[in-house]
XYZ file of C-alpha atoms in Angstrom:
417
model
C 0.491 -13.807 -22.289
C -1.478 -10.854 -20.978
C -5.029 -9.704 -21.483
C -6.763 -6.375 -21.258
C -10.314 -5.091 -21.581
C -9.333 -3.581 -24.954
C -8.392 -6.916 -26.540
C -10.331 -10.169 -26.944
C -9.493 -12.837 -24.410
C -8.654 -16.387 -25.422
C -10.778 -19.247 -24.066
C -8.757 -19.471 -20.866
C -9.269 -15.741 -20.344
C -13.019 -16.217 -20.037
C -12.612 -18.417 -16.969
C -9.859 -16.318 -15.393
C -12.139 -13.963 -13.378
C -14.055 -16.759 -11.587
C -10.785 -18.616 -11.029
C -9.292 -15.540 -9.386
C -12.346 -15.335 -7.117
C -11.796 -18.971 -6.092
C -8.158 -18.235 -5.303
C -9.278 -15.430 -3.027
C -11.676 -17.733 -1.180
C -9.570 -20.810 -0.482
C -7.223 -19.089 1.957
C -9.852 -17.545 4.265
C -12.091 -20.622 4.130
C -9.175 -22.635 5.527
C -9.467 -20.598 8.695
C -13.224 -20.805 9.017
C -14.364 -24.216 7.826
C -13.421 -26.018 11.035
C -14.689 -23.380 13.485
C -17.917 -25.305 14.306
C -15.754 -28.275 15.326
C -13.415 -26.177 17.496
C -15.023 -27.290 20.793
C -14.693 -30.961 19.754
C -11.073 -30.367 18.727
C -10.372 -28.724 22.082
C -11.802 -31.695 23.967
C -10.075 -34.394 21.889
C -6.620 -32.806 22.142
C -7.071 -31.865 25.803
C -6.280 -28.214 25.139
C -7.341 -25.045 26.925
C -9.829 -22.825 25.085
C -7.289 -20.055 24.548
C -4.698 -22.577 23.294
C -7.143 -24.085 20.803
C -7.955 -20.604 19.512
C -4.257 -20.201 18.695
C -4.976 -22.494 15.733
C -7.107 -19.626 14.395
C -4.425 -17.074 15.217
C -1.691 -19.135 13.525
C -3.697 -19.382 10.314
C -4.431 -15.649 10.339
C -0.748 -14.802 10.851
C 0.176 -17.207 8.064
C -2.359 -15.621 5.717
C -0.904 -12.203 6.508
C 2.774 -13.161 6.070
C 2.057 -15.312 3.028
C 0.761 -12.301 1.147
C 3.824 -10.204 1.951
C 6.127 -12.990 0.744
C 4.186 -14.126 -2.330
C 3.429 -10.651 -3.700
C 7.026 -9.570 -4.419
C 7.952 -13.124 -5.509
C 5.165 -13.189 -8.085
C 6.247 -9.763 -9.360
C 9.730 -11.180 -9.916
C 9.143 -14.797 -11.031
C 5.622 -14.650 -12.477
C 2.181 -15.451 -11.105
C 1.771 -19.053 -12.261
C 4.871 -20.735 -10.714
C 4.391 -19.008 -7.362
C 0.710 -19.992 -7.329
C 1.452 -23.644 -8.131
C 3.982 -23.876 -5.298
C 1.472 -22.301 -2.917
C -1.373 -24.659 -3.825
C 0.823 -27.770 -3.506
C 1.994 -26.583 -0.073
C -1.631 -25.981 0.887
C -2.647 -29.563 0.059
C 0.276 -31.050 1.993
C -0.236 -28.912 5.104
C -3.988 -29.590 5.123
C -3.210 -33.307 5.406
C -0.679 -32.576 8.172
C -3.402 -30.693 10.060
C -5.685 -33.717 9.782
C -2.978 -35.986 11.205
C -1.800 -33.662 14.015
C -1.443 -35.619 17.296
C -1.226 -32.562 19.577
C -2.566 -29.031 19.633
C 1.011 -27.684 19.384
C 1.670 -29.552 16.125
C -1.711 -28.406 14.827
C -0.839 -24.767 15.551
C 2.415 -25.132 13.569
C 0.675 -26.868 10.660
C -2.002 -24.167 10.616
C 0.669 -21.471 10.385
C 2.152 -23.075 7.269
C -1.324 -23.707 5.851
C -2.045 -20.005 6.257
C 1.200 -19.075 4.489
C 0.158 -21.229 1.540
C -3.375 -19.824 1.547
C -2.026 -16.269 1.439
C -0.389 -17.064 -1.902
C -3.786 -17.517 -3.541
C -5.065 -14.192 -2.232
C -2.140 -12.083 -3.386
C -1.719 -13.813 -6.757
C -5.402 -13.208 -7.480
C -4.934 -9.528 -6.632
C -1.738 -9.232 -8.682
C -3.229 -11.027 -11.688
C -6.160 -8.624 -11.550
C -3.673 -5.776 -11.821
C -2.148 -7.480 -14.883
C -5.411 -7.814 -16.831
C -7.444 -4.799 -15.703
C -6.798 -1.078 -15.535
C -8.473 2.107 -14.347
C -11.964 1.916 -12.827
C -12.300 -1.701 -13.963
C -9.320 -2.613 -11.813
C -10.832 -0.941 -8.758
C -14.188 -2.671 -9.266
C -12.396 -5.990 -9.595
C -10.540 -5.470 -6.323
C -13.810 -4.545 -4.661
C -15.331 -7.851 -5.781
C -12.305 -9.784 -4.550
C -12.552 -8.113 -1.161
C -16.257 -8.801 -0.742
C -15.954 -12.417 -1.926
C -12.953 -13.026 0.347
C -14.809 -11.607 3.310
C -17.921 -13.590 2.427
C -15.848 -16.776 2.574
C -15.052 -15.954 6.209
C -18.774 -16.134 6.974
C -19.774 -18.987 4.650
C -16.918 -21.224 5.860
C -18.432 -21.932 9.288
C -21.805 -22.598 7.628
C -20.314 -25.296 5.408
C -18.187 -26.601 8.280
C -21.253 -26.896 10.517
C -23.024 -28.959 7.897
C -19.980 -31.192 7.408
C -19.665 -31.891 11.137
C -22.835 -33.964 10.812
C -20.911 -36.514 8.727
C -17.240 -36.128 9.725
C -14.886 -35.129 12.550
C -12.639 -32.087 12.740
C -9.878 -34.157 11.173
C -12.195 -34.960 8.291
C -12.716 -31.247 7.697
C -9.007 -30.823 6.973
C -9.147 -33.784 4.578
C -11.950 -31.946 2.787
C -9.718 -28.874 2.543
C -6.933 -31.027 1.052
C -9.392 -32.367 -1.537
C -10.503 -28.820 -2.392
C -6.858 -27.805 -2.763
C -6.229 -30.742 -5.102
C -9.139 -29.731 -7.329
C -7.869 -26.159 -7.351
C -4.386 -27.387 -8.297
C -5.752 -29.316 -11.272
C -7.848 -26.330 -12.328
C -4.850 -24.017 -12.081
C -2.684 -26.357 -14.147
C -5.339 -26.528 -16.861
C -6.741 -22.998 -16.957
C -4.533 -20.420 -15.238
C -2.357 -18.552 -17.773
C 0.755 -16.580 -16.946
C -0.534 -13.001 -16.776
C 2.781 -11.246 -16.150
C 5.189 -11.246 -19.123
C 8.925 -11.398 -18.510
C 9.474 -7.830 -19.705
C 7.196 -6.475 -16.959
C 8.694 -8.419 -14.065
C 10.573 -6.515 -11.389
C 14.323 -6.813 -10.992
C 14.869 -4.508 -8.052
C 14.332 -7.212 -5.473
C 13.971 -6.195 -1.848
C 15.125 -2.624 -2.529
C 12.275 -1.916 -4.938
C 9.733 -3.579 -2.622
C 10.931 -1.451 0.307
C 10.650 1.691 -1.814
C 7.059 0.843 -2.747
C 6.083 0.182 0.869
C 7.604 3.489 1.962
C 5.534 5.322 -0.646
C 2.354 3.647 0.582
C 3.046 4.310 4.239
C 3.644 8.010 3.562
C 0.062 8.393 2.232
C -2.228 9.256 5.159
C -5.391 8.300 3.281
C -3.959 4.889 2.380
C -2.789 4.259 5.937
C -6.130 5.431 7.348
C -8.093 3.111 5.061
C -5.777 0.172 5.790
C -5.848 0.654 9.573
C -9.605 1.086 9.568
C -10.084 -2.114 7.576
C -7.552 -4.022 9.653
C -9.279 -3.097 12.908
C -12.744 -3.761 11.464
C -11.622 -7.195 10.327
C -10.013 -7.760 13.723
C -13.531 -7.382 15.158
C -14.899 -9.716 12.476
C -12.288 -12.414 13.109
C -12.700 -12.111 16.868
C -16.390 -12.732 16.336
C -15.642 -15.747 14.116
C -13.273 -17.199 16.721
C -15.575 -16.577 19.685
C -19.058 -17.154 18.279
C -18.716 -20.936 18.181
C -18.037 -21.068 21.940
C -20.770 -18.541 22.690
C -23.528 -20.126 20.623
C -22.650 -23.767 21.292
C -21.024 -23.570 24.731
C -23.168 -20.928 26.440
C -26.466 -21.169 24.543
C -26.301 -24.894 23.770
C -26.713 -24.708 19.996
C -25.905 -27.824 17.983
C -23.279 -27.568 15.217
C -26.135 -27.568 12.721
C -27.952 -24.772 14.574
C -24.713 -22.838 14.661
C -24.390 -23.359 10.909
C -27.906 -22.003 10.336
C -27.096 -18.902 12.383
C -24.052 -18.340 10.210
C -26.201 -18.867 7.120
C -28.205 -15.823 8.199
C -24.986 -13.897 8.721
C -23.654 -14.880 5.304
C -26.819 -13.546 3.682
C -26.427 -10.258 5.546
C -22.755 -10.083 4.605
C -23.552 -10.595 0.915
C -26.359 -8.012 0.834
C -24.464 -5.343 2.743
C -21.253 -5.937 0.803
C -23.214 -5.231 -2.389
C -24.900 -2.192 -0.848
C -21.547 -0.879 0.349
C -20.237 -0.780 -3.213
C -23.336 1.008 -4.506
C -23.429 3.447 -1.593
C -19.783 4.417 -2.088
C -20.641 5.632 -5.586
C -23.561 7.728 -4.241
C -22.411 8.955 -0.828
C -18.666 8.833 -1.396
C -16.331 6.247 0.144
C -15.616 8.328 3.254
C -19.228 8.503 4.450
C -19.904 4.906 3.420
C -16.903 3.609 5.343
C -17.875 5.433 8.528
C -21.498 4.315 8.172
C -20.421 0.682 7.925
C -18.178 1.036 10.967
C -21.088 2.510 12.919
C -23.387 -0.350 11.916
C -20.801 -2.904 13.016
C -20.327 -1.057 16.320
C -24.073 -1.326 17.011
C -23.770 -5.110 16.683
C -20.712 -5.164 18.948
C -22.627 -3.101 21.518
C -25.334 -5.773 21.552
C -22.701 -8.407 22.329
C -21.297 -6.265 25.116
C -24.759 -5.862 26.654
C -25.285 -9.630 26.451
C -22.035 -10.071 28.353
C -23.071 -7.637 31.063
C -26.611 -8.966 31.474
C -28.173 -12.276 30.317
C -29.908 -11.917 26.947
C -31.933 -14.351 24.807
C -30.011 -16.158 22.100
C -31.962 -14.195 19.480
C -30.387 -10.941 20.666
C -26.909 -12.437 20.314
C -27.602 -13.844 16.836
C -28.989 -10.501 15.615
C -26.005 -8.659 17.112
C -23.623 -10.973 15.261
C -25.594 -10.364 12.046
C -25.376 -6.578 12.434
C -21.643 -6.788 13.190
C -20.922 -8.909 10.092
C -23.145 -6.740 7.866
C -21.434 -3.539 8.964
C -17.997 -5.031 8.330
C -19.061 -6.014 4.816
C -20.405 -2.512 4.179
C -16.934 -1.052 4.837
C -15.008 -3.313 2.435
C -15.697 -1.749 -1.002
C -15.103 1.891 0.042
C -11.974 1.028 2.046
C -10.503 -0.949 -0.854
C -11.259 1.907 -3.253
C -9.608 4.463 -0.966
C -6.543 2.261 -0.505
C -5.997 1.493 -4.197
C -7.251 4.571 -6.043
C -3.821 6.158 -6.486
C -1.758 2.994 -7.039
C -2.722 1.057 -10.187
C 0.996 0.813 -11.003
C 1.647 -1.163 -7.792
C -1.818 -2.374 -6.891
C -0.438 -5.803 -6.033
C 1.892 -4.394 -3.385
C -0.836 -2.083 -2.057
C -3.286 -4.983 -1.879
C -0.720 -7.203 -0.159
C -0.218 -4.692 2.629
C -3.965 -4.209 2.979
C -4.493 -7.968 3.235
C -1.590 -8.398 5.655
C -3.023 -5.820 8.039
C -6.505 -7.357 7.822
C -5.358 -10.844 8.716
C -2.537 -9.765 11.019
C -4.741 -7.674 13.302
C -7.349 -10.415 13.125
C -4.760 -12.890 14.362
C -4.017 -10.653 17.336
C -7.675 -10.110 18.246
C -8.954 -13.678 17.810
C -7.373 -15.296 20.922
C -8.401 -12.395 23.169
C -12.031 -13.549 23.145
C -10.989 -16.731 24.975
C -9.240 -15.119 27.930
C -12.217 -15.915 30.194
C -12.625 -19.435 28.844
C -15.806 -20.614 27.132
C -18.174 -19.487 29.891
C -18.502 -15.761 29.146
C -19.553 -13.644 26.173
C -18.179 -10.445 27.752
C -14.657 -10.637 26.208
C -16.202 -10.971 22.750
C -18.223 -7.790 23.262
C -15.275 -5.865 24.695
C -12.837 -6.909 21.951
C -15.171 -6.254 19.024
C -16.401 -2.880 20.270
C -12.852 -1.722 21.113
C -11.594 -2.708 17.655
C -14.397 -0.818 15.929
C -13.896 2.295 18.055
C -10.207 2.257 17.132
C -11.102 1.702 13.462
C -13.272 4.819 13.371
C -10.812 6.875 15.399
C -7.727 6.015 13.350
C -9.511 6.677 10.069
C -10.917 10.029 11.177
C -7.596 11.157 12.639
C -5.599 10.371 9.521
C -8.078 11.480 6.862
C -8.946 14.746 8.610
C -5.265 15.719 8.395
C -5.243 14.737 4.716
C -8.313 16.912 4.089
C -6.606 19.956 5.581
C -3.665 19.327 3.240
C -5.769 19.312 0.044
C -4.141 21.243 -2.793
C -4.397 21.522 -6.608
C -2.083 18.503 -6.840
C -4.375 16.354 -4.707
C -4.040 12.662 -5.517
C -7.097 10.595 -6.482
C -6.992 8.806 -3.135
C -7.077 12.062 -1.180
C -9.830 13.418 -3.408
C -11.901 10.320 -2.739
C -11.368 10.686 1.009
C -12.603 14.259 0.855
C -15.982 13.241 -0.561
C -18.879 13.592 1.824
């Protein structure tokens, strides 16, 4: 059964949008919920700081690869069966994380947990393509992006509060319980949104053809690279902030959670403003403005690494960094998807893979100097944001020079001031 804005939805259709938002959240929150307990985990398992941060990297890589695998599978076999398999795997691997006896086994379990979490993200994106079209589809993807990014900031806040009543192992049990509730909700309320007649039969050949088309579009590649590098800075900050605020500045897990509460508020406000500004200024200017804002926050972290600064300066810098990253999400998603409603699921999968994949590369770099220095965090975040701006400008400026009467919607959007 499929739905569209032109036809009335059945009862289950009314709950589908919020359910899709939940599916987008549960993957990223798996990465972030336990971050406040990362120092305790490191101590209990006797791991080095950089090794413990590989648990973040493994989850990010899993989230990236899971989307690439689940997207084509859901196009071929339907959204509902692929989603159910992913949620069951998520529950099982969350319990394995809780029972992990060594940091090595935890890293492996986190990789599989990330793979399962990526299923929820891509199925939510693909189901949105099934039930929406045109501008409504683009607005829906913008909401998914902002909500998914918000989960990355809210997760540590909730995790910090939970550390007052449970250990890091208990946090993974909580994730298993959340996955169980989501499984029951999916069984009861998630309809199959992709009818058999619309499912792909080309297999890997068709998927490869779609990816080649996307990668030949300079505007798409520029938007994806810019977002991937911006989120690399965001995930590096998420991986490193717990050691900076708790290890260097002596914050309690609850104080750390309050600092992230401030950041989550900034992320929400600026994510909303980014969507509104893209309609007024154009996505190109909005995207570059958000990258600049985030770079100002990263510069504050770099200064704190070069010279001792009060904790307030660091907290404000983290807030500015997170807010700028949120500001870039709606315009980047619009630029990436404007020309591809017919394969928005594949386009969204690649966008999500690059976001989480580059984040997985950047996250462990902030621990190269151990837990005693903030300097690597400043260097990594500022470098990522400089590369984000540079790659976007380089690719889109070439696309602008190539504008012609047959300009695609994505290129036209990129040309806006």
